[in-house]
mmCIF file of C-alpha atoms in Angstrom:
data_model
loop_
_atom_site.group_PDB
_atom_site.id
_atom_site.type_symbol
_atom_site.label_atom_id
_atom_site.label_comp_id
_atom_site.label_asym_id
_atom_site.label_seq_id
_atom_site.Cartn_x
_atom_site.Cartn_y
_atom_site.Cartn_z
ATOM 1 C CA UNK A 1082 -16.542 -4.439 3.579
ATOM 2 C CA UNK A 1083 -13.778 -2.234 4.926
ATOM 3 C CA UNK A 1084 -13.439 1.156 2.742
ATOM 4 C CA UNK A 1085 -11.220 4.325 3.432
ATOM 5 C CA UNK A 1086 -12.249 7.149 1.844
ATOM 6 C CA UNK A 1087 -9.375 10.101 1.208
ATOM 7 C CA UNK A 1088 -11.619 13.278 -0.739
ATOM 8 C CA UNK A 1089 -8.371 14.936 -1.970
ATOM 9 C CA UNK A 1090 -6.489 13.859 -4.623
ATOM 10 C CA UNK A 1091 -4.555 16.875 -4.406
ATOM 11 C CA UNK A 1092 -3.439 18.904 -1.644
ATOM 12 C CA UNK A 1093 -1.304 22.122 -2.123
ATOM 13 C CA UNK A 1094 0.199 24.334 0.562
ATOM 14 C CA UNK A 1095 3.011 27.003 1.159
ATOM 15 C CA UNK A 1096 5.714 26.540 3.544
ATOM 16 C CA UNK A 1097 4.591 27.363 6.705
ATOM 17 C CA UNK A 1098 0.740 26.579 6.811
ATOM 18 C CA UNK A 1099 -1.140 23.978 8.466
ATOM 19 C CA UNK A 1100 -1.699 20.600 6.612
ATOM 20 C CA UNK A 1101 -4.758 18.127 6.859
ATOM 21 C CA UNK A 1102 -4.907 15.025 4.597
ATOM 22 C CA UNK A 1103 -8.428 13.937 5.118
ATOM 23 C CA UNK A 1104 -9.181 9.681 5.820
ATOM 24 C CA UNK A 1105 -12.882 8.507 6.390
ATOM 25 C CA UNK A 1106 -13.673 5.051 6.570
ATOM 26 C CA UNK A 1107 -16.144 2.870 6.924
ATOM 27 C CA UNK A 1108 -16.746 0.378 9.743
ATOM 28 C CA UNK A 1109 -18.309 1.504 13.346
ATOM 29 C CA UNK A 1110 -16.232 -0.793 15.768
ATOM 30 C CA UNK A 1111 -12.646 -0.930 16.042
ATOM 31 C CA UNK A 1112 -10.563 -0.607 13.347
ATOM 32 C CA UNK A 1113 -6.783 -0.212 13.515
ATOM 33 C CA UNK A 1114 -5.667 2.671 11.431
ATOM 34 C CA UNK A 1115 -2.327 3.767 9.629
ATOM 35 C CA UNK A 1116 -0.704 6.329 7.306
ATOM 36 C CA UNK A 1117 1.496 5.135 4.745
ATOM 37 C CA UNK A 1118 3.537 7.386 2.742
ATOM 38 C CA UNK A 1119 5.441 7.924 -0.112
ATOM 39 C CA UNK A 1120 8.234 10.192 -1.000
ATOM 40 C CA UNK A 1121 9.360 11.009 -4.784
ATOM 41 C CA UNK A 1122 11.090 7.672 -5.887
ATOM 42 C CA UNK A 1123 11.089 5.358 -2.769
ATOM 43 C CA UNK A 1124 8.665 3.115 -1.692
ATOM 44 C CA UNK A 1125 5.699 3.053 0.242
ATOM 45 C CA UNK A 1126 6.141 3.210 4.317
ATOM 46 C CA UNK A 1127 4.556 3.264 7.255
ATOM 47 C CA UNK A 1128 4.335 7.301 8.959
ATOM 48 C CA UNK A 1129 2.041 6.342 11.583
ATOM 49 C CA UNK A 1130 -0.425 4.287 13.042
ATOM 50 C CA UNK A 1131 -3.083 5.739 15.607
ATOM 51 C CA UNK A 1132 -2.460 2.940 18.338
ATOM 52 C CA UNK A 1133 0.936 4.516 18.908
ATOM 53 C CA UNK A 1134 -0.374 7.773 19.226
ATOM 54 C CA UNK A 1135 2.836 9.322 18.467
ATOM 55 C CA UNK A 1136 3.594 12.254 16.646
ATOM 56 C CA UNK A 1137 6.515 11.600 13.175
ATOM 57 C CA UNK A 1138 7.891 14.005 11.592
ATOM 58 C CA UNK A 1139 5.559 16.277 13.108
ATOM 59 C CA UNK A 1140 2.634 14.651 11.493
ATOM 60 C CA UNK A 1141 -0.354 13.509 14.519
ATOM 61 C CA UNK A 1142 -3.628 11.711 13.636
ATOM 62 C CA UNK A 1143 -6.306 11.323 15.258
ATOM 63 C CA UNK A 1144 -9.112 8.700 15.469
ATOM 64 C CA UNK A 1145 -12.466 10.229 15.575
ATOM 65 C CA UNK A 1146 -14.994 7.010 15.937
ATOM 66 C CA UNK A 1147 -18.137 9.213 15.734
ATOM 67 C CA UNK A 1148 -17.068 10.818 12.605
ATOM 68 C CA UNK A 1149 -15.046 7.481 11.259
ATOM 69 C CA UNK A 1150 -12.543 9.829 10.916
ATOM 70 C CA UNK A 1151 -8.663 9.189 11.225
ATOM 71 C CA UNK A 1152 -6.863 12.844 9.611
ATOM 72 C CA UNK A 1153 -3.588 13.354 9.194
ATOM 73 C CA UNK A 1154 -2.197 16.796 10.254
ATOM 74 C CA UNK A 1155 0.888 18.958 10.712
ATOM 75 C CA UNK A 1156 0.852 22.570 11.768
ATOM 76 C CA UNK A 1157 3.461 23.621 9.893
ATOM 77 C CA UNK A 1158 3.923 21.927 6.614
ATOM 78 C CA UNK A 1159 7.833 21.910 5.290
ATOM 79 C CA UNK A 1160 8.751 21.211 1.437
ATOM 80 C CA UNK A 1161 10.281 18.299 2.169
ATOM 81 C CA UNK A 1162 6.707 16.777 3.027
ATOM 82 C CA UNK A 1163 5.752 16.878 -0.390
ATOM 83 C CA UNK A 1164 4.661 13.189 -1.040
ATOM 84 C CA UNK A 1165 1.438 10.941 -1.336
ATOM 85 C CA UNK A 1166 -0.090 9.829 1.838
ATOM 86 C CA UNK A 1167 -2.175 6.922 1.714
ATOM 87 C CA UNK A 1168 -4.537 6.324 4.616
ATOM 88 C CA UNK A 1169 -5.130 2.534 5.380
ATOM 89 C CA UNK A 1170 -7.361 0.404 7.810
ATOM 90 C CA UNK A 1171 -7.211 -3.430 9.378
ATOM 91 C CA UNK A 1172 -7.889 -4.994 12.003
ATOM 92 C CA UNK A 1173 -11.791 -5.315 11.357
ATOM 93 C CA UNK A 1174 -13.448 -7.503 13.064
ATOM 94 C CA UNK A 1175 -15.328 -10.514 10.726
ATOM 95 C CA UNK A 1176 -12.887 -8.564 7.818
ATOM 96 C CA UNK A 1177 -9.271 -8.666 7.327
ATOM 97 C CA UNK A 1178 -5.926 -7.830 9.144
ATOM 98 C CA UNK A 1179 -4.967 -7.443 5.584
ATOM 99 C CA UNK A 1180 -4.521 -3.101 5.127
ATOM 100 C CA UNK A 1181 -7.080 -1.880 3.089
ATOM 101 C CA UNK A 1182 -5.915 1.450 1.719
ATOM 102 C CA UNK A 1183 -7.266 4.662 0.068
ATOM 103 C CA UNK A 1184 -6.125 5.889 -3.342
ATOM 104 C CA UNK A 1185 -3.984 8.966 -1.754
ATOM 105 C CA UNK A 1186 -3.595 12.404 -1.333
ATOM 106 C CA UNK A 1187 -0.728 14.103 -2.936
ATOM 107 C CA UNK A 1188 0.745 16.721 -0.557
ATOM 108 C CA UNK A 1189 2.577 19.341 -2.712
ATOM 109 C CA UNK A 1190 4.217 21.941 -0.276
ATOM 110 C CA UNK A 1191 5.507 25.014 -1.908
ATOM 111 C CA UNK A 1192 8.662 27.136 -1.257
ATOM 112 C CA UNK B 895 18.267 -2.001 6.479
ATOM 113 C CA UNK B 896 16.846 -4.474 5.185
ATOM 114 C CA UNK B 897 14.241 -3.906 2.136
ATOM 115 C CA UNK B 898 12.023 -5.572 -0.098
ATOM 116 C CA UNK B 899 13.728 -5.817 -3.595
ATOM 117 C CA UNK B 900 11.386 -6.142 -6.527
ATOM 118 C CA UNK B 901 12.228 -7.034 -10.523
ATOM 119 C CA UNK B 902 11.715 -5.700 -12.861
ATOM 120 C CA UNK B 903 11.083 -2.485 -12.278
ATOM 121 C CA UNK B 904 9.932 -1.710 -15.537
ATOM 122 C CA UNK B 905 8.332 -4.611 -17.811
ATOM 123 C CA UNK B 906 6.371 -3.946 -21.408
ATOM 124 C CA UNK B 907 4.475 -6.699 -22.961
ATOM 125 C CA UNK B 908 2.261 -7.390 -25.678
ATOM 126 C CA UNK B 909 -1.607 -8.313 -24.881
ATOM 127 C CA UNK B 910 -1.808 -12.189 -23.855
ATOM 128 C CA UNK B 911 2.034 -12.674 -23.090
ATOM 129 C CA UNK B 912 2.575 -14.288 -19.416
ATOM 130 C CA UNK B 913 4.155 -12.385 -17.126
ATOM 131 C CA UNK B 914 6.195 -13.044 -14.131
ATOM 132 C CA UNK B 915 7.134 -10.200 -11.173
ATOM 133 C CA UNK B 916 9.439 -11.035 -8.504
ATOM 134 C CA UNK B 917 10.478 -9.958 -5.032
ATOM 135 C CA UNK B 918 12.113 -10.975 -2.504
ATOM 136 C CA UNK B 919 11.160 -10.334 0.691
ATOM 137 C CA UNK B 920 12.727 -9.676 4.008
ATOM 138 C CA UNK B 921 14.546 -12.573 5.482
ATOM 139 C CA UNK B 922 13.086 -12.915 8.607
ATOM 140 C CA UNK B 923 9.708 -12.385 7.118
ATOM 141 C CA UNK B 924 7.116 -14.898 6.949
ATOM 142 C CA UNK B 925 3.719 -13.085 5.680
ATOM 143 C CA UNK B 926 3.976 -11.563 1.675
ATOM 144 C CA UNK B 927 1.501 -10.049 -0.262
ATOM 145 C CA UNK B 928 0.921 -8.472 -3.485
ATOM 146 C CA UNK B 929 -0.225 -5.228 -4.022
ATOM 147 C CA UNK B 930 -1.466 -3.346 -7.124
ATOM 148 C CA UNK B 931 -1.997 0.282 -7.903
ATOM 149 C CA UNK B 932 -3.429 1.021 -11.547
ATOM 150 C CA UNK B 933 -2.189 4.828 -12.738
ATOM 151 C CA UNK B 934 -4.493 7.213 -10.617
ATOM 152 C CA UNK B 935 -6.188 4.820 -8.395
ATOM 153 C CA UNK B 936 -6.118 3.268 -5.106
ATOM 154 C CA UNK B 937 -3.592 0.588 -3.664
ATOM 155 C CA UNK B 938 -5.741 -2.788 -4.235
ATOM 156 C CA UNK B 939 -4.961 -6.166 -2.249
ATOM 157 C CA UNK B 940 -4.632 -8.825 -4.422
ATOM 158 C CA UNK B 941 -3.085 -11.680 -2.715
ATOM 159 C CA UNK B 942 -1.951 -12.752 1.003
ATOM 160 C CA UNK B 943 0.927 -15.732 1.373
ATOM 161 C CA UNK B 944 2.194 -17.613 3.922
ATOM 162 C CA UNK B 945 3.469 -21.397 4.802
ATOM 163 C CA UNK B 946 3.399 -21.669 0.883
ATOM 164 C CA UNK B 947 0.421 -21.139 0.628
ATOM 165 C CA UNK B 948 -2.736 -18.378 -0.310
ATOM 166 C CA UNK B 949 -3.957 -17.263 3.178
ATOM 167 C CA UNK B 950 -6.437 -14.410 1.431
ATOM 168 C CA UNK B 951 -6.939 -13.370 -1.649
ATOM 169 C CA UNK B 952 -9.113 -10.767 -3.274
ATOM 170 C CA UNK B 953 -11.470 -10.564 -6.124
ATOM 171 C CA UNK B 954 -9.289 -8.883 -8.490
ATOM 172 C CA UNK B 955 -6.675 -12.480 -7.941
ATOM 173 C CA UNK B 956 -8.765 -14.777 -10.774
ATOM 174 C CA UNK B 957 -7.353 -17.651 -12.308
ATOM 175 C CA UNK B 958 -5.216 -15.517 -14.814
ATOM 176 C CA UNK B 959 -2.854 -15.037 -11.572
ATOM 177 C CA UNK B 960 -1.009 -17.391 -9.284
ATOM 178 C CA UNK B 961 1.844 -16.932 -6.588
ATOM 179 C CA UNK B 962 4.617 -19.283 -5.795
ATOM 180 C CA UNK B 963 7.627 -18.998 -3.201
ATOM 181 C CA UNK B 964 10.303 -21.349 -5.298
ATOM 182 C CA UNK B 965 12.441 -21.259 -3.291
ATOM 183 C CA UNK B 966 13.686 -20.006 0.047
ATOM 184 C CA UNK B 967 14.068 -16.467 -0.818
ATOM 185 C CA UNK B 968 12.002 -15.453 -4.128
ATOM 186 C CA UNK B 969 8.116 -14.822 -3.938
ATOM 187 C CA UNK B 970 6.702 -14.773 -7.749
ATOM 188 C CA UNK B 971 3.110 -13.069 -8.699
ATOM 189 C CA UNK B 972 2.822 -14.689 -12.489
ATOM 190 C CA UNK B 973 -0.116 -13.168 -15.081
ATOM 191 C CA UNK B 974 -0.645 -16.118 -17.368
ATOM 192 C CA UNK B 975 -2.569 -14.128 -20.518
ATOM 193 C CA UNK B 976 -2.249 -10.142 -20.044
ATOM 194 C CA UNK B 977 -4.880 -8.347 -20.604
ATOM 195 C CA UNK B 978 -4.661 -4.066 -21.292
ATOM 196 C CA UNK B 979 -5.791 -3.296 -18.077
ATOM 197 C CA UNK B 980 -3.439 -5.420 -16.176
ATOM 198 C CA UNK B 981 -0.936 -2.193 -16.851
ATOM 199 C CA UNK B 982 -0.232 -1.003 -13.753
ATOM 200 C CA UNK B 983 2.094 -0.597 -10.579
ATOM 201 C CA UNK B 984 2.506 -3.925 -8.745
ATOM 202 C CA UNK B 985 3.576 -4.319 -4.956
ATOM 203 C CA UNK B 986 5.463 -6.629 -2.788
ATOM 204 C CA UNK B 987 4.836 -6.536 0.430
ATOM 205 C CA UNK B 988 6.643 -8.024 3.774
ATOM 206 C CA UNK B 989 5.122 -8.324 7.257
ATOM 207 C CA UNK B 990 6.649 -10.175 10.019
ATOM 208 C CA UNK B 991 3.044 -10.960 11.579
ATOM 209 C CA UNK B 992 -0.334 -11.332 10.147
ATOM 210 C CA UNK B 993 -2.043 -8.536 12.047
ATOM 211 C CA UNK B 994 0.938 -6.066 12.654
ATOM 212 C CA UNK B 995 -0.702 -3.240 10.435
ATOM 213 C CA UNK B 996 3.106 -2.673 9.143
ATOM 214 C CA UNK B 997 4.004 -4.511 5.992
ATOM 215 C CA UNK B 998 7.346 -3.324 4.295
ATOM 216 C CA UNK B 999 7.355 -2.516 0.564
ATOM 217 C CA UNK B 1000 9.218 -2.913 -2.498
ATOM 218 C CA UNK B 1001 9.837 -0.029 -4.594
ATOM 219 C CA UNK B 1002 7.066 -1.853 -7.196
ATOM 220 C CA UNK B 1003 7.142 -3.102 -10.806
ATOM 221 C CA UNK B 1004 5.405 -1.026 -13.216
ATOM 222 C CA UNK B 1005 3.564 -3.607 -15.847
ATOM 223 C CA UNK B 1006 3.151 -1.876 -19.483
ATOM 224 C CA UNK B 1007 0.593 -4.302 -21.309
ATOM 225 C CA UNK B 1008 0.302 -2.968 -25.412
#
Protein backbone atom coordinates (compact mmCIF):
# COMPACT_ATOMS: atom_id res chain seq x y z
CA UNK A 1 0.00 0.00 0.00
CA UNK A 2 1.27 3.50 -0.68
CA UNK A 3 2.19 5.40 2.77
CA UNK A 4 3.94 8.88 3.28
CA UNK A 5 5.37 9.32 6.34
CA UNK A 6 5.92 13.25 7.61
CA UNK A 7 7.85 12.78 11.48
CA UNK A 8 6.99 16.41 12.44
CA UNK A 9 3.91 17.51 13.46
CA UNK A 10 5.39 20.66 14.35
CA UNK A 11 8.03 22.65 12.90
CA UNK A 12 9.15 26.06 14.40
CA UNK A 13 11.72 28.48 13.00
CA UNK A 14 12.84 32.23 13.16
CA UNK A 15 12.89 34.41 10.25
CA UNK A 16 15.79 33.86 8.47
CA UNK A 17 16.82 30.11 9.04
CA UNK A 18 16.73 27.23 6.86
CA UNK A 19 13.48 25.09 6.71
CA UNK A 20 13.10 21.22 6.06
CA UNK A 21 9.64 19.57 6.26
CA UNK A 22 10.57 15.97 6.25
CA UNK A 23 8.32 13.27 3.64
CA UNK A 24 9.29 9.47 3.60
CA UNK A 25 7.29 7.12 1.84
CA UNK A 26 6.95 3.91 1.09
CA UNK A 27 7.14 2.22 -2.32
CA UNK A 28 10.70 1.43 -4.17
CA UNK A 29 9.73 2.18 -7.90
CA UNK A 30 8.40 5.26 -9.20
CA UNK A 31 6.19 7.21 -7.45
CA UNK A 32 5.09 10.71 -8.44
CA UNK A 33 5.41 13.05 -5.55
CA UNK A 34 3.79 16.48 -4.46
CA UNK A 35 3.55 19.11 -1.70
CA UNK A 36 0.32 20.43 -0.90
CA UNK A 37 -0.11 23.28 1.33
CA UNK A 38 -2.19 25.17 3.37
CA UNK A 39 -2.24 28.70 4.50
CA UNK A 40 -4.38 30.03 7.65
CA UNK A 41 -8.04 29.93 6.27
CA UNK A 42 -7.79 28.85 2.55
CA UNK A 43 -7.76 25.66 1.18
CA UNK A 44 -5.48 23.06 0.43
CA UNK A 45 -3.10 23.57 -2.88
CA UNK A 46 -0.68 22.25 -4.75
CA UNK A 47 3.25 24.02 -3.91
CA UNK A 48 5.05 21.58 -5.88
CA UNK A 49 5.46 18.45 -7.45
CA UNK A 50 9.05 16.85 -7.99
CA UNK A 51 8.49 16.08 -11.83
CA UNK A 52 8.60 19.82 -12.40
CA UNK A 53 11.58 20.24 -10.56
CA UNK A 54 10.95 23.79 -10.03
CA UNK A 55 11.60 25.85 -7.23
CA UNK A 56 7.92 28.05 -5.61
CA UNK A 57 8.11 30.39 -3.46
CA UNK A 58 11.52 29.46 -2.81
CA UNK A 59 10.56 26.09 -1.56
CA UNK A 60 12.75 22.96 -3.75
CA UNK A 61 12.25 19.22 -3.09
CA UNK A 62 14.00 16.70 -3.84
CA UNK A 63 13.39 12.98 -4.62
CA UNK A 64 15.84 10.78 -2.95
CA UNK A 65 14.80 7.02 -4.24
CA UNK A 66 17.44 5.32 -2.03
CA UNK A 67 16.27 6.99 1.02
CA UNK A 68 12.34 7.14 -0.24
CA UNK A 69 12.79 10.46 0.58
CA UNK A 70 11.01 13.56 -1.09
CA UNK A 71 11.89 16.87 1.64
CA UNK A 72 10.71 19.99 1.33
CA UNK A 73 13.21 22.87 1.92
CA UNK A 74 13.78 26.62 1.84
CA UNK A 75 16.95 28.34 2.92
CA UNK A 76 15.54 31.11 4.25
CA UNK A 77 12.21 30.66 5.84
CA UNK A 78 9.87 34.06 5.80
CA UNK A 79 6.71 34.48 8.25
CA UNK A 80 4.52 34.43 5.69
CA UNK A 81 5.37 30.58 5.20
CA UNK A 82 3.77 29.75 8.25
CA UNK A 83 1.23 27.01 7.12
CA UNK A 84 0.75 23.10 7.07
CA UNK A 85 2.47 21.26 4.36
CA UNK A 86 1.19 18.04 3.50
CA UNK A 87 3.43 15.71 1.53
CA UNK A 88 1.48 13.38 -0.93
CA UNK A 89 2.32 10.43 -3.38
CA UNK A 90 0.53 8.74 -6.71
CA UNK A 91 1.28 7.42 -9.45
CA UNK A 92 2.19 3.84 -8.02
CA UNK A 93 2.34 1.36 -10.08
CA UNK A 94 -0.43 -1.77 -9.28
CA UNK A 95 -1.77 1.27 -6.60
CA UNK A 96 -3.55 4.39 -7.28
CA UNK A 97 -3.18 7.75 -9.22
CA UNK A 98 -5.42 8.73 -6.44
CA UNK A 99 -2.84 11.20 -3.89
CA UNK A 100 -2.21 9.52 -0.90
CA UNK A 101 -1.17 12.13 1.64
CA UNK A 102 0.61 12.47 5.04
CA UNK A 103 -1.02 14.01 8.10
CA UNK A 104 1.24 17.39 7.87
CA UNK A 105 3.74 19.39 9.25
CA UNK A 106 2.84 22.70 10.63
CA UNK A 107 5.52 25.28 9.70
CA UNK A 108 5.34 28.12 12.31
CA UNK A 109 7.97 30.84 11.28
CA UNK A 110 8.63 33.43 13.86
CA UNK A 111 9.27 37.22 13.58
CA UNK B 1 -10.19 31.72 -10.76
CA UNK B 2 -12.13 29.27 -10.64
CA UNK B 3 -12.54 27.22 -7.17
CA UNK B 4 -14.18 24.45 -5.65
CA UNK B 5 -17.11 25.78 -3.46
CA UNK B 6 -18.18 23.54 -0.63
CA UNK B 7 -21.53 23.80 1.86
CA UNK B 8 -21.80 23.96 4.58
CA UNK B 9 -18.96 24.96 6.00
CA UNK B 10 -19.92 24.28 9.34
CA UNK B 11 -22.69 21.45 10.06
CA UNK B 12 -23.61 20.01 13.84
CA UNK B 13 -25.72 17.00 14.16
CA UNK B 14 -26.97 14.70 16.58
CA UNK B 15 -25.62 10.87 16.54
CA UNK B 16 -27.63 8.84 13.71
CA UNK B 17 -29.01 11.99 11.77
CA UNK B 18 -28.15 11.73 7.82
CA UNK B 19 -26.07 14.06 6.56
CA UNK B 20 -25.53 15.57 3.24
CA UNK B 21 -22.14 17.80 2.12
CA UNK B 22 -22.02 19.45 -1.10
CA UNK B 23 -19.59 20.92 -3.60
CA UNK B 24 -19.43 21.90 -6.62
CA UNK B 25 -16.69 21.41 -8.57
CA UNK B 26 -14.85 23.14 -11.31
CA UNK B 27 -16.70 23.37 -14.54
CA UNK B 28 -14.50 21.96 -16.81
CA UNK B 29 -13.70 19.23 -14.39
CA UNK B 30 -14.54 15.75 -14.86
CA UNK B 31 -12.70 13.63 -11.94
CA UNK B 32 -14.15 14.54 -8.00
CA UNK B 33 -13.28 13.07 -4.95
CA UNK B 34 -13.89 13.28 -1.37
CA UNK B 35 -11.50 13.83 1.10
CA UNK B 36 -11.56 13.61 4.93
CA UNK B 37 -9.29 14.88 7.62
CA UNK B 38 -10.40 13.93 11.33
CA UNK B 39 -8.94 16.83 13.96
CA UNK B 40 -5.10 15.99 14.17
CA UNK B 41 -4.77 13.38 11.60
CA UNK B 42 -3.91 12.74 8.12
CA UNK B 43 -5.91 13.68 4.84
CA UNK B 44 -7.76 10.16 4.11
CA UNK B 45 -9.23 9.25 0.51
CA UNK B 46 -12.52 8.23 0.74
CA UNK B 47 -14.10 8.24 -2.57
CA UNK B 48 -13.06 8.76 -6.43
CA UNK B 49 -16.04 9.85 -9.12
CA UNK B 50 -16.32 10.09 -12.51
CA UNK B 51 -18.93 9.40 -15.58
CA UNK B 52 -21.45 9.16 -12.57
CA UNK B 53 -20.06 6.80 -11.25
CA UNK B 54 -17.46 5.35 -8.15
CA UNK B 55 -14.12 4.86 -10.01
CA UNK B 56 -12.20 4.04 -6.40
CA UNK B 57 -13.13 4.06 -3.24
CA UNK B 58 -11.43 3.38 0.05
CA UNK B 59 -12.08 1.38 3.09
CA UNK B 60 -13.18 4.07 5.27
CA UNK B 61 -16.38 4.64 2.19
CA UNK B 62 -18.87 1.66 3.82
CA UNK B 63 -22.35 1.50 3.13
CA UNK B 64 -23.20 4.37 5.67
CA UNK B 65 -21.84 6.71 2.67
CA UNK B 66 -22.83 7.22 -0.93
CA UNK B 67 -22.01 9.98 -3.64
CA UNK B 68 -24.26 11.29 -6.30
CA UNK B 69 -23.69 14.10 -9.06
CA UNK B 70 -27.63 15.29 -9.38
CA UNK B 71 -27.20 17.23 -11.54
CA UNK B 72 -24.81 18.97 -13.89
CA UNK B 73 -23.01 20.99 -11.43
CA UNK B 74 -23.48 19.63 -7.66
CA UNK B 75 -21.41 16.53 -6.39
CA UNK B 76 -23.10 15.26 -2.92
CA UNK B 77 -21.08 12.92 -0.25
CA UNK B 78 -24.37 11.84 2.00
CA UNK B 79 -23.71 9.97 5.70
CA UNK B 80 -26.94 8.05 6.11
CA UNK B 81 -26.68 7.29 10.23
CA UNK B 82 -23.74 9.49 11.87
CA UNK B 83 -21.80 8.04 14.01
CA UNK B 84 -19.31 10.28 16.77
CA UNK B 85 -16.40 9.70 14.93
CA UNK B 86 -17.66 10.77 11.62
CA UNK B 87 -16.80 14.50 13.17
CA UNK B 88 -14.38 15.73 11.13
CA UNK B 89 -13.11 18.01 8.15
CA UNK B 90 -14.49 16.79 4.81
CA UNK B 91 -12.91 17.59 1.27
CA UNK B 92 -13.96 18.16 -2.22
CA UNK B 93 -11.72 17.69 -4.57
CA UNK B 94 -11.46 18.60 -8.54
CA UNK B 95 -8.99 17.17 -11.06
CA UNK B 96 -9.22 17.65 -14.68
CA UNK B 97 -7.42 14.13 -15.34
CA UNK B 98 -7.22 10.98 -13.45
CA UNK B 99 -3.46 10.85 -13.00
CA UNK B 100 -2.53 14.66 -13.01
CA UNK B 101 -1.25 14.55 -9.28
CA UNK B 102 -3.12 18.14 -9.01
CA UNK B 103 -6.65 18.01 -7.72
CA UNK B 104 -8.14 21.49 -6.66
CA UNK B 105 -9.82 21.84 -3.25
CA UNK B 106 -12.66 23.24 -1.53
CA UNK B 107 -12.15 25.14 1.50
CA UNK B 108 -13.90 21.80 3.39
CA UNK B 109 -16.97 21.22 5.59
CA UNK B 110 -16.28 20.67 9.11
CA UNK B 111 -18.94 17.78 10.36
CA UNK B 112 -19.75 18.21 14.30
CA UNK B 113 -21.54 14.77 15.19
CA UNK B 114 -22.96 15.11 19.26
Amino acid sequence: AQRVTQPEKLLSVFKGAPVELKCNYSYSGSPELFWYVQYSRQRLQLLLRHISRESIKGFTADLNKGETSFHLKKPFAQEEDSAMYYCALSGVPGGSYIPTFGRGTSLIVHP
Amino acid sequence: EPEVTQTPSHQVTQMGQEVILRCVPISNHLYFYWYRQILGQKVEFLVSFYNNEISEKSEIFDDQFSVERPDGSNFTLKIRSTKLEDSAMYFCASSSGPNTGELFFGEGSRLTVL
